[in-house]
Tab-separated table of C-alpha atoms in Angstrom:
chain	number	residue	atom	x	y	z
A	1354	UNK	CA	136.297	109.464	69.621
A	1355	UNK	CA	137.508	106.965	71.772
A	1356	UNK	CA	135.795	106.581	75.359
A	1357	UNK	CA	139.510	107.086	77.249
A	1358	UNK	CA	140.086	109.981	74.521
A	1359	UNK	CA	136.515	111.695	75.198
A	1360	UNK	CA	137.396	112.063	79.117
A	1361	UNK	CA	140.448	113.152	78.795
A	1362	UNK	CA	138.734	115.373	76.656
A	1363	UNK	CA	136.588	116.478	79.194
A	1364	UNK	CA	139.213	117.210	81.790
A	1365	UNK	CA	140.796	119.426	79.451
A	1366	UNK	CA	137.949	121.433	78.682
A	1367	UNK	CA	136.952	121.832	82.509
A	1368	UNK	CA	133.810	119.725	82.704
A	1369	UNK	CA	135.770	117.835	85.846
A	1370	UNK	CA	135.458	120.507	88.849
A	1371	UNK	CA	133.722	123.707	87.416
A	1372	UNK	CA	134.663	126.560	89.636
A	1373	UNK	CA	135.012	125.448	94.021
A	1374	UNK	CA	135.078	129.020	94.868
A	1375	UNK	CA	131.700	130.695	96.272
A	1376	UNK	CA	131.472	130.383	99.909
A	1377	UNK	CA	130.036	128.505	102.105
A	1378	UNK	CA	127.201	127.056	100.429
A	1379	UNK	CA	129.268	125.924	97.679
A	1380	UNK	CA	129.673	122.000	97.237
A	1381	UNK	CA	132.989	120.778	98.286
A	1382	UNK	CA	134.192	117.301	98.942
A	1383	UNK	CA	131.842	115.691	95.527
A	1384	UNK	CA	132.381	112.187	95.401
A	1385	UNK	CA	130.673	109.195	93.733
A	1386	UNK	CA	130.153	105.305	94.256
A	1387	UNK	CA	128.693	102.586	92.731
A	1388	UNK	CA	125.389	101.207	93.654
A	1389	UNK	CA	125.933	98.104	92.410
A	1390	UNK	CA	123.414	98.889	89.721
A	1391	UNK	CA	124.896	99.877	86.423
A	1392	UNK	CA	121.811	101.902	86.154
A	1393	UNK	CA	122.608	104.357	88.774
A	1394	UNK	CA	125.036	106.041	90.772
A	1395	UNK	CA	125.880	107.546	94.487
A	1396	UNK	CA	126.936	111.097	94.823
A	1397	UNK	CA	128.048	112.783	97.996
A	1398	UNK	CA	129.051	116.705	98.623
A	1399	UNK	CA	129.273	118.814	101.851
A	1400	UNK	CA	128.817	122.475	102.069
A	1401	UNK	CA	129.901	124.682	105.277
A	1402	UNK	CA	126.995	126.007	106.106
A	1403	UNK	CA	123.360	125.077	105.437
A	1404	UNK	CA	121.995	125.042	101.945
A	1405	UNK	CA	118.763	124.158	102.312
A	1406	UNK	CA	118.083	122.351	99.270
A	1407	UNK	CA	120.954	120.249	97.255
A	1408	UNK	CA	120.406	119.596	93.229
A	1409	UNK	CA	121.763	117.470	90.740
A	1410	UNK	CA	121.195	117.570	87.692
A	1411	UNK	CA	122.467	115.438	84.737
A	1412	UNK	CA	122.131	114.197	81.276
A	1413	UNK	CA	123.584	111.734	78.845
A	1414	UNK	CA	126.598	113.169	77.302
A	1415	UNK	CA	125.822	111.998	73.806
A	1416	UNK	CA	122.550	112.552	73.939
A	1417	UNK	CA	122.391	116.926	74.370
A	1418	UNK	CA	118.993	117.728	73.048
A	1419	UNK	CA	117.066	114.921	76.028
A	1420	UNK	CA	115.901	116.933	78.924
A	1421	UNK	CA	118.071	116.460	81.813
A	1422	UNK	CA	117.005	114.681	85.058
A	1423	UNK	CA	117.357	116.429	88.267
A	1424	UNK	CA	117.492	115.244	92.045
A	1425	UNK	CA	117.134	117.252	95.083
A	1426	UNK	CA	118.816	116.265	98.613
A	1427	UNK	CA	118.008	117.195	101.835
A	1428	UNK	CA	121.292	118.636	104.170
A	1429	UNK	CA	122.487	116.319	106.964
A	1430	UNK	CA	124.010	117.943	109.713
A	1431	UNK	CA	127.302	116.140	110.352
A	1432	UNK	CA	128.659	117.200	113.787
A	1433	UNK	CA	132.279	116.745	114.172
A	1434	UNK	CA	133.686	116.322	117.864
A	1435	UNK	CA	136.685	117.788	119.145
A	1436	UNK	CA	138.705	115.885	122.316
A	1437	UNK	CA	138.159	119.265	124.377
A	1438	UNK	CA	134.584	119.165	123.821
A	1439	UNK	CA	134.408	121.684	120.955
A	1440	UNK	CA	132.125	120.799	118.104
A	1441	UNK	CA	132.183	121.487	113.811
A	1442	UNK	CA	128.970	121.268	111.895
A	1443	UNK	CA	128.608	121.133	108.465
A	1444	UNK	CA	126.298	119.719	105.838
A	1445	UNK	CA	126.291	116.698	103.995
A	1446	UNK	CA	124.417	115.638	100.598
A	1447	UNK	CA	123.217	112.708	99.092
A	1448	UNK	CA	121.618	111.495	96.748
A	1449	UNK	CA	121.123	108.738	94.050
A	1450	UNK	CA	121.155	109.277	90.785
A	1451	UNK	CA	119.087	106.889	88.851
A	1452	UNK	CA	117.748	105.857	84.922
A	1453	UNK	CA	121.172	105.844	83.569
A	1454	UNK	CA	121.887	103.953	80.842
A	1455	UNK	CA	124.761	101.160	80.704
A	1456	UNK	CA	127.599	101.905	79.392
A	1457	UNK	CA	127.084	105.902	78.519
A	1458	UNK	CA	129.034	108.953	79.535
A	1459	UNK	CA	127.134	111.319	81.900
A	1460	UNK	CA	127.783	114.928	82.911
A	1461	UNK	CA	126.273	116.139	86.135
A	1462	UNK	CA	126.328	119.769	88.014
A	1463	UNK	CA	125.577	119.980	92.256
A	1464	UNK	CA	124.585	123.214	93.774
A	1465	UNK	CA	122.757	124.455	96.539
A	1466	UNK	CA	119.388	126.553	96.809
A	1467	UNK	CA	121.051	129.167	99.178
A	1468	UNK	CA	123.361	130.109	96.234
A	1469	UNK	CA	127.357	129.641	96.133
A	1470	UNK	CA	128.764	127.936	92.603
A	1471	UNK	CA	128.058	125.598	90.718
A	1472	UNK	CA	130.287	122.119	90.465
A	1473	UNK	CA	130.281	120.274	87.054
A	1474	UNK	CA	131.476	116.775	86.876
A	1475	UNK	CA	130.980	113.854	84.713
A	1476	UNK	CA	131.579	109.864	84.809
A	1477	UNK	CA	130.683	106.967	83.095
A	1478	UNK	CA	128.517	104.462	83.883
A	1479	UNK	CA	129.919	100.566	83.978
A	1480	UNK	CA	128.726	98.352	80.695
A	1481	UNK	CA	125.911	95.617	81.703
A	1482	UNK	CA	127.096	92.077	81.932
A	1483	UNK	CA	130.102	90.550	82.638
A	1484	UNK	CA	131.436	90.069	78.947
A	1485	UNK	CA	134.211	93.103	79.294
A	1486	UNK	CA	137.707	94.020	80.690
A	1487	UNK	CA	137.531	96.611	83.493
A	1488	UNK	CA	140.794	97.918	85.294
A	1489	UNK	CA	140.577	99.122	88.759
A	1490	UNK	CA	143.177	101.206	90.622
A	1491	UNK	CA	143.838	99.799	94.320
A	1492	UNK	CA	145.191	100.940	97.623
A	1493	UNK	CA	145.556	101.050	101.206
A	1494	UNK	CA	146.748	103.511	103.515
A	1495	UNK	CA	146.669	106.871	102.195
A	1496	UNK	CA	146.480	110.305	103.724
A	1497	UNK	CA	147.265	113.992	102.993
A	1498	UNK	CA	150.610	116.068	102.761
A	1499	UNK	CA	153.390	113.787	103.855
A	1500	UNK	CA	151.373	110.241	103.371
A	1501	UNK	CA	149.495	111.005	100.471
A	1502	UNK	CA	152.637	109.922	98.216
A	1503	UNK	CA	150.539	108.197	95.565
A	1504	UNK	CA	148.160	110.773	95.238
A	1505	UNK	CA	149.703	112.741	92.494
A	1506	UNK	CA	149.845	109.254	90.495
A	1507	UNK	CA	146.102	108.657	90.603
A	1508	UNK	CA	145.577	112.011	89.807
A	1509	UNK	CA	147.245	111.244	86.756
A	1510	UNK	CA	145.462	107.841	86.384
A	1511	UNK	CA	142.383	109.630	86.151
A	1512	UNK	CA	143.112	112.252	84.181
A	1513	UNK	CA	143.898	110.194	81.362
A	1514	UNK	CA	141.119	107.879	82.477
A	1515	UNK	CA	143.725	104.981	82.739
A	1516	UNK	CA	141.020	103.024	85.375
A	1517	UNK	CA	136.993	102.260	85.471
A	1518	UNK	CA	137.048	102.306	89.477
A	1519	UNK	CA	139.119	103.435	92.549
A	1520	UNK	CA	139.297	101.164	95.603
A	1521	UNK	CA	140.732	102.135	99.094
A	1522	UNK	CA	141.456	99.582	101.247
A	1523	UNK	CA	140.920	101.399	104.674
A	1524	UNK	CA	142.939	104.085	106.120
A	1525	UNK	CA	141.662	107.868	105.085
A	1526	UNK	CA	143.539	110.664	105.439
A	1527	UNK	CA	144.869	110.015	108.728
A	1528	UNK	CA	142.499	111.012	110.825
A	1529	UNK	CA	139.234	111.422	109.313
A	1530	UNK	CA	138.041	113.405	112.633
A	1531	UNK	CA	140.867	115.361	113.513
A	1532	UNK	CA	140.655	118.772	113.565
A	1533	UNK	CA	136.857	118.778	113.836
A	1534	UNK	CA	137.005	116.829	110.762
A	1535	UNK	CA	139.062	119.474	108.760
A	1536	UNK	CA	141.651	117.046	108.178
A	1537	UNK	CA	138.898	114.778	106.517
A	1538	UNK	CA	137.703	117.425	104.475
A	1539	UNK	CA	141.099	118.014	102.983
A	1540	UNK	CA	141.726	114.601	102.444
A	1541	UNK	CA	138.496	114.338	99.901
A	1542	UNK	CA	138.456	117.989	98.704
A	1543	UNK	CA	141.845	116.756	97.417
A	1544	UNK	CA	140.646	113.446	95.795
A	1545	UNK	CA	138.093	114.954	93.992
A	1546	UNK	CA	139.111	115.425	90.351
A	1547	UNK	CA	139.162	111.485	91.007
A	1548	UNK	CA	136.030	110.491	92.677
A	1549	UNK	CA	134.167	113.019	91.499
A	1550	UNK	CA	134.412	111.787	87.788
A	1551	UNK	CA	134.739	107.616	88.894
A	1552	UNK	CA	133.326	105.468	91.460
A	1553	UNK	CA	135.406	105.562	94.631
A	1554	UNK	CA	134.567	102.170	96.728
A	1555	UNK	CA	136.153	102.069	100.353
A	1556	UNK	CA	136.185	99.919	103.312
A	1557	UNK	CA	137.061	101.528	107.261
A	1558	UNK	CA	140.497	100.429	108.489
A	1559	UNK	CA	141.646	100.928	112.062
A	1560	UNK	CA	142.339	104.576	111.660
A	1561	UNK	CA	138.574	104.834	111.302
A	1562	UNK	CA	137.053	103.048	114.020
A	1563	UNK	CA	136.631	106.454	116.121
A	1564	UNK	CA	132.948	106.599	117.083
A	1565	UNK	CA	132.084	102.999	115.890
A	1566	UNK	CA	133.709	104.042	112.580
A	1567	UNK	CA	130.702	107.403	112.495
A	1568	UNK	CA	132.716	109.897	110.829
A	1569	UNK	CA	133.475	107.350	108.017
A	1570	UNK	CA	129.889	106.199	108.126
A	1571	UNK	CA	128.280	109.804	108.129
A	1572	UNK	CA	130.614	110.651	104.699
A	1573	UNK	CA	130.486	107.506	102.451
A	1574	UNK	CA	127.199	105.986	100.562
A	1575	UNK	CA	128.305	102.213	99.199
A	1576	UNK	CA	125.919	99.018	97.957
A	1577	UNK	CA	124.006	97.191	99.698
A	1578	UNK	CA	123.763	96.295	102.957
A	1579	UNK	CA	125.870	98.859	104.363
A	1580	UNK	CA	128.936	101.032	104.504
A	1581	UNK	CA	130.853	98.745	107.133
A	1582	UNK	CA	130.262	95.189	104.522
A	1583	UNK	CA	129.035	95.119	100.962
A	1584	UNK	CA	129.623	93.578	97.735
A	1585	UNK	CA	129.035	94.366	93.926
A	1586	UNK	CA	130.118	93.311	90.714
A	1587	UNK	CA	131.810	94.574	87.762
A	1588	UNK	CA	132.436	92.612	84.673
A	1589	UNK	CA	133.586	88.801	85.448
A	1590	UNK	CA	134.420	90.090	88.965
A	1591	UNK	CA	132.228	89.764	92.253
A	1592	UNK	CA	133.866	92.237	95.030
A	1593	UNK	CA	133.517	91.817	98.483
A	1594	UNK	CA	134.149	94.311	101.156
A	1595	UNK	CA	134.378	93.458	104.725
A	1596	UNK	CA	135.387	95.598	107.848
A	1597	UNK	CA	138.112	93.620	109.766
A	1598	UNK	CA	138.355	96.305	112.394
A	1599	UNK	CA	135.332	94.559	114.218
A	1600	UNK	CA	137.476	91.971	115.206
A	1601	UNK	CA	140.133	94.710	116.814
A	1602	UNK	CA	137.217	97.100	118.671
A	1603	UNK	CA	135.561	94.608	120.154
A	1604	UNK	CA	133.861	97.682	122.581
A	1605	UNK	CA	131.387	98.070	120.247
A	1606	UNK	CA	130.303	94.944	120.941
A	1607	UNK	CA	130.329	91.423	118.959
A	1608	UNK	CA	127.129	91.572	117.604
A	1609	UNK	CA	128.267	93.323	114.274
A	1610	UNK	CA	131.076	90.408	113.629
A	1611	UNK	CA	128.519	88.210	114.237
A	1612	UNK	CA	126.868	89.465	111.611
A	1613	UNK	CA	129.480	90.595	108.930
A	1614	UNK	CA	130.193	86.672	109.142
A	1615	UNK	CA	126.895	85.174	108.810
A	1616	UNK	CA	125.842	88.064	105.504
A	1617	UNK	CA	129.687	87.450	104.316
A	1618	UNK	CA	129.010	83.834	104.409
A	1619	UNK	CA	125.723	83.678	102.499
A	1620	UNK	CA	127.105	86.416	99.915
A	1621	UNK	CA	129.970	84.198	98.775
A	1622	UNK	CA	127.790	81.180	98.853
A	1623	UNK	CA	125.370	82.618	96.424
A	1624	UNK	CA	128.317	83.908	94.568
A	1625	UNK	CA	129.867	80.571	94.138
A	1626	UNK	CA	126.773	78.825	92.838
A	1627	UNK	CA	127.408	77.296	89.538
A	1628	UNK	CA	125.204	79.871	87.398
A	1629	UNK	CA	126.637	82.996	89.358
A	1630	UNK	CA	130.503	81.638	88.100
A	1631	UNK	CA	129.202	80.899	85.212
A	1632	UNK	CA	128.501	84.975	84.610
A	1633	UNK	CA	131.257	85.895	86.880
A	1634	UNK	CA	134.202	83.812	87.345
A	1635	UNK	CA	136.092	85.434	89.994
A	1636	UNK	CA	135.447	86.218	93.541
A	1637	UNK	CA	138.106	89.036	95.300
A	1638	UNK	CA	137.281	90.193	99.040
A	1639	UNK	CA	139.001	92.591	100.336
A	1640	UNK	CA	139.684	94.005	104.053
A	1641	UNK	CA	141.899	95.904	105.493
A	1642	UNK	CA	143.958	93.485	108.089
A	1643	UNK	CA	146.085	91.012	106.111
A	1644	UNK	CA	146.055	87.706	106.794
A	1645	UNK	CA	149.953	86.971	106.222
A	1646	UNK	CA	152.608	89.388	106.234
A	1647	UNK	CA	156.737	89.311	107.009
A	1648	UNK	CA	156.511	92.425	109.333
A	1649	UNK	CA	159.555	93.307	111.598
A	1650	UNK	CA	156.819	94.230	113.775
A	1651	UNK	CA	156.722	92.464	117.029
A	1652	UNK	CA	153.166	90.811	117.886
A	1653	UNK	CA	151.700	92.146	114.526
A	1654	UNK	CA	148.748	90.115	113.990
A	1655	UNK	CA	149.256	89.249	110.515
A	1656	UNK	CA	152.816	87.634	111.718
A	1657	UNK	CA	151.089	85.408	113.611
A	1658	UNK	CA	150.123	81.566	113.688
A	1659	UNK	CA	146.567	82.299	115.636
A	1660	UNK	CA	146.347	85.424	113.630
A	1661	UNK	CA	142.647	86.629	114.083
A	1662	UNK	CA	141.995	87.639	110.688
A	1663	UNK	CA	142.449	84.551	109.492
A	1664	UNK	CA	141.549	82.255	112.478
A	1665	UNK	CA	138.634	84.060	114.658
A	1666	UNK	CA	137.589	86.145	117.340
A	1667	UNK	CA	138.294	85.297	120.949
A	1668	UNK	CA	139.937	81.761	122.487
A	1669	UNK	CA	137.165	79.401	120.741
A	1670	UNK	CA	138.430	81.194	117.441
A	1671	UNK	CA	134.729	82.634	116.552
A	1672	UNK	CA	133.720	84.022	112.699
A	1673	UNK	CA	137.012	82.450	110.824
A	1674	UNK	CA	137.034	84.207	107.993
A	1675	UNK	CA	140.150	82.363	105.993
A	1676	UNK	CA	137.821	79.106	106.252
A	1677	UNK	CA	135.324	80.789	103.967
A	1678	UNK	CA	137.675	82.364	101.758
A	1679	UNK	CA	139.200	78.088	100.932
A	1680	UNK	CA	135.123	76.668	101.266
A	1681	UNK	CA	133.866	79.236	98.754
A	1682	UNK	CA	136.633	79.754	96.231
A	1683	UNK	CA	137.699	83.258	96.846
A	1684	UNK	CA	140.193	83.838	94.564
A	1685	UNK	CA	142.393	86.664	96.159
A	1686	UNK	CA	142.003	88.704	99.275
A	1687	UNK	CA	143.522	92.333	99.137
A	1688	UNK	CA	144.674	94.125	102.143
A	1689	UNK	CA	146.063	96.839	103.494
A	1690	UNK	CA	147.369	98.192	107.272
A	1691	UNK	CA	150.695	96.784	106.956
A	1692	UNK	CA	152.698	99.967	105.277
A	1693	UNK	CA	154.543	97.690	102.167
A	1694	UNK	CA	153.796	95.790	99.501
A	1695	UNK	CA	154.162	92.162	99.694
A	1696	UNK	CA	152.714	89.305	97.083
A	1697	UNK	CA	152.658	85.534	98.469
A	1698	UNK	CA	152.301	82.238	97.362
A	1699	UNK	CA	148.881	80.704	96.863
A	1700	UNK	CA	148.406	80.125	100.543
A	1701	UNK	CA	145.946	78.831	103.380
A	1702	UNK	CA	146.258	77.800	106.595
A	1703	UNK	CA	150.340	78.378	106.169
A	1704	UNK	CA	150.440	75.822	103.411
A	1705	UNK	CA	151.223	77.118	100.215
A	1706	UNK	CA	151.600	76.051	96.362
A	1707	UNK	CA	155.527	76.683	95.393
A	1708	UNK	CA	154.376	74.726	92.187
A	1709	UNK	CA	153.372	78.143	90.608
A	1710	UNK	CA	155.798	79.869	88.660
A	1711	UNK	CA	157.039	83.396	89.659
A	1712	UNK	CA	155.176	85.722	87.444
A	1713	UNK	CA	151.698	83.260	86.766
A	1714	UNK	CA	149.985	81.751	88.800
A	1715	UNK	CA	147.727	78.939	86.747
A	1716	UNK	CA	145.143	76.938	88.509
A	1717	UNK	CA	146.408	77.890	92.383
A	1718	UNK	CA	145.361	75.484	94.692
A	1719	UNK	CA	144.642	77.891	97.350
A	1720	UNK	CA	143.720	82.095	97.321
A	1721	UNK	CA	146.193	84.599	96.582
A	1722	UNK	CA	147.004	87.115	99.139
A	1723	UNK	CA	148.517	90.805	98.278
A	1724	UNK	CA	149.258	93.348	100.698
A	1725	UNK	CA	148.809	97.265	99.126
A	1726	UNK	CA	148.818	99.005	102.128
A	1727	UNK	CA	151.898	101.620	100.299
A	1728	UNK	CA	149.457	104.626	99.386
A	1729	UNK	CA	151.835	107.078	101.226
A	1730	UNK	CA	152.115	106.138	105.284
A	1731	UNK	CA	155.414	106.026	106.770
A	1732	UNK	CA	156.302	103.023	105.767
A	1733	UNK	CA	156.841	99.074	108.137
A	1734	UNK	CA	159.922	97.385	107.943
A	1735	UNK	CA	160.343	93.880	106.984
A	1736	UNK	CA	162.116	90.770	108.939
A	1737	UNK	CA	165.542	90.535	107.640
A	1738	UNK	CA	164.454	86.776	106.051
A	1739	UNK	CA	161.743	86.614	103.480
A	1740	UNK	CA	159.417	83.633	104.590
A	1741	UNK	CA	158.969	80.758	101.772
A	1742	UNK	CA	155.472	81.878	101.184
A	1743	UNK	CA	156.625	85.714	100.274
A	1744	UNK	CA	157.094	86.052	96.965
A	1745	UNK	CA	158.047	89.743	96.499
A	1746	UNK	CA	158.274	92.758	99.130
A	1747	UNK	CA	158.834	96.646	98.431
A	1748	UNK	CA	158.627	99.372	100.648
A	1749	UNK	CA	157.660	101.281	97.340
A	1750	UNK	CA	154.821	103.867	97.632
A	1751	UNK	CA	151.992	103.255	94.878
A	1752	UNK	CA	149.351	101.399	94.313
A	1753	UNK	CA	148.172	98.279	92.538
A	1754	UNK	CA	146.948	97.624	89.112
A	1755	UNK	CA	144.024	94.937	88.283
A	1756	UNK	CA	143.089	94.469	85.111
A	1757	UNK	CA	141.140	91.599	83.489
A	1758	UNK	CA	142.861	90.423	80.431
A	1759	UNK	CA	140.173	87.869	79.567
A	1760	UNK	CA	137.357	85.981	81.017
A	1761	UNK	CA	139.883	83.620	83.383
A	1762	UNK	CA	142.467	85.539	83.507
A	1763	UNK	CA	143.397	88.391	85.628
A	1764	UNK	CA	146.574	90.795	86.089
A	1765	UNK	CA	148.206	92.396	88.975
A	1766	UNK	CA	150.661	94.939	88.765
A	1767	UNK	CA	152.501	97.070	91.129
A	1768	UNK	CA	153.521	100.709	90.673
A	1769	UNK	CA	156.010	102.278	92.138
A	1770	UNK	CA	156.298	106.314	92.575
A	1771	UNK	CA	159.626	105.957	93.189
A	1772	UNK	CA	160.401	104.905	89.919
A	1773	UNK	CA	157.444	105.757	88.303
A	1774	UNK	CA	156.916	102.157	86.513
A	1775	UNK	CA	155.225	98.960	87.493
A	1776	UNK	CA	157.689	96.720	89.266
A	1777	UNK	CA	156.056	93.477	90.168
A	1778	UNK	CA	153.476	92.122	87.832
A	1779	UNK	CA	152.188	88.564	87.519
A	1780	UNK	CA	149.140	87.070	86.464
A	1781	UNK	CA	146.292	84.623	87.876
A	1782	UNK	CA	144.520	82.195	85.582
A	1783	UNK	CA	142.447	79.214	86.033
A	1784	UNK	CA	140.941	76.962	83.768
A	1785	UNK	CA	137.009	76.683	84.806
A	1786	UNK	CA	135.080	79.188	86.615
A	1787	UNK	CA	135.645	77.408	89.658
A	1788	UNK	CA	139.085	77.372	91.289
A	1789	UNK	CA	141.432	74.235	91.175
A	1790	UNK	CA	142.077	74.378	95.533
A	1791	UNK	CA	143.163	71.578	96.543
């Protein structure tokens, strides 16, 4: 059996979910991440009230007769605020699950000592090396109800196991924190039968900077060093995650842009080093604010010449992050905010490469920016004039497809709910490990 055709398997037979009913002390809200570590795995859960004691326990799929591992986890108390004053507690698990082997399918159960059901998932763990073809399903800007329009889509996607990862580009659920968090808890109990069974990697947008971005912070585990920035890779592929909302809420002070910058800086140097291309090829960062964008908006950042995402905080233009992204040959940079999708040029600085052809871009001479912010929020209008640089637009819900089709050579496809196909699609290829900028 096939690995696609054993979880689909799975989902049919009910390993994804198990029963949610129970009560209170039942796990809701399961959710997993990478570590970074092909060896082990995140996983998150909340229950209403406290259970005392949290287990996991799991065991390689193909391997029934081993004796499965267990973890325990210690409740959190998460207090949710309310604007009149009126607080929400609940309880929040997690734990690490470790010794896995590369590669292998795992099936995992949570549950709480105080009693309530028992949740069964299962996942499977990323292959070592670089020397395979992962697919990852990527979006900004999705919520519940109304503006979760690609939800039913990924829902599918993972059903028939169609991607190795799930990336959200900032922008949960619309608000995380309101309701006393209820609208939060919604927003993942509904996501589950995704990121309960693959990794779910996230980044805050502005929608979560309530608190210093706390109730994000207080629900989501990610790799090293920290929720707000990290990076991991995946086959030829180093990911980088940055918060651009510390640029925005500067009343949390500048000391963490300061310091996003300076780690950001020294990840994609080390990343860029001849022996870390060598095993993986291509860099991608992503972060929520694009850099370039045709918005109808007026005095959108991303519209403009001094935009700070690109150019720095503050007058003297402080922590430029475009700069890095040309010095240490980030290949594309994947945003959200911006309710559309829009692909441009290979661009920097406002100069772009109109050498490349429509559909393949070979050897770009500068990074490749896509905005996915179309996961279901109302969406932003263009300008009535595409600028040279913009190669398509779509007010299309969806999300993105990246897939790597060999070693230097990676594809990007857009899908469209609306039409329930992938609309634009074009590829990026280069010739070394290193990028061709000019």
């Amino acid at each position: 059996m096939g690995l696609a055709c054993l979880m689909v398997t799975l989902a049919v037979l009910g390993v994804w979910g198990g029963d949610s009913s129970g009560g209170d002390f039942t796990p809701q809200q399961v959710h997993i991440a990478y570590t970074g570590d092909p060896s082990s795995m995140f996983v998150t859960w909340t229950t209403s009230e406290n259970g005392e004691t949290g287990f996991v326990k799991y065991r390689n799929i193909f391997t029934p007769l081993a004796v499965p591992q267990q973890v325990l986890a210690k409740p959190e108390p998460i207090v949710h605020n309310g604007t009149g004053g009126d607080t929400r507690t609940d309880y929040m698990y997690k734990v690490t699950l470790t010794g896995l082997e590369p590669g292998q399918f795992y099936e995992y159960s949570v549950w709480t000592a105080r009693g309530g059901s028992k949740r069964e998932f299962s996942f499977a763990t990323l292959p070592e090396g670089s020397d395979f073809g992962p697919r990852f399903a990527i979006w900004g800007d999705l919520g519940i109800g109304e503006e979760s329009a690609a939800m039913p889509f990924l829902l599918e996607a993972a059903a028939n196991s169609e991607y190795d990862m799930y990336i959200h580009i900032g922008d949960l659920a619309y608000e995380l924190y309101e309701d006393l968090g209820t609208v939060g808890d919604t927003f993942f109990n509904n996501m589950e039968p995704i990121v309960a069974n693959f990794p779910y990697m996230t980044i805050p947008g502005n929608h979560e900077n309530r608190g210093n971005f706390s109730e994000f912070k207080q629900r989501i585990q990610s790799p090293a060093p920290n929720t707000m920035y990290n990076s991991f890779d995946v086959g030829p592929i180093h990911f980088v995650m940055i918060n651009m909302e510390f640029y925005f809420y500067d009343e949390y002070g500048t000391g963490q842009i300061e310091a996003q910058y300076n780690w950001l800086r020294e990840d994609l140097a080390a990343a860029n080093q001849r022996a870390a291309r060598a095993e993986r090829p291509w860099i991608i960062v992503m972060g929520h604010r694009p850099m370039y964008c045709s918005c109808e908006e007026p005095g959108e950042d991303c519209n403009e010449i001094g935009s700070v995402a690109r150019t720095g905080y503050g007058a003297e233009g402080k922590w430029p992050i475009e700069e890095l992204l040309l010095d240490y040959g980030v290949d594309l940079y994947l945003a959200g905010h911006k309710h559309f999708y829009e692909r441009m040029l290979p661009i920097y600085d406002y100069r772009y490469d109109d050498s490349q052809q429509h559909d393949s871009y070979h050897n770009p001479k500068y990074p490749v920016h896509v905005n996915v912010g179309i996961g279901g929020r109302e969406s932003d209008e263009f300008t009535q004039a595409s600028p040279s640089y913009s190669v398509v637009r779509s007010n299309d819900f969806g999300f993105i497809s990246l897939e790597v089709l060999d070693r230097l050579t990676v594809q990007i496809q857009q899908f469209s709910v609306e039409t329930h196909t992938f609309q634009d699609s074009f590829l990026v290829s280069k010739d070394a490990d290193y990028p061709a900028f000019a």
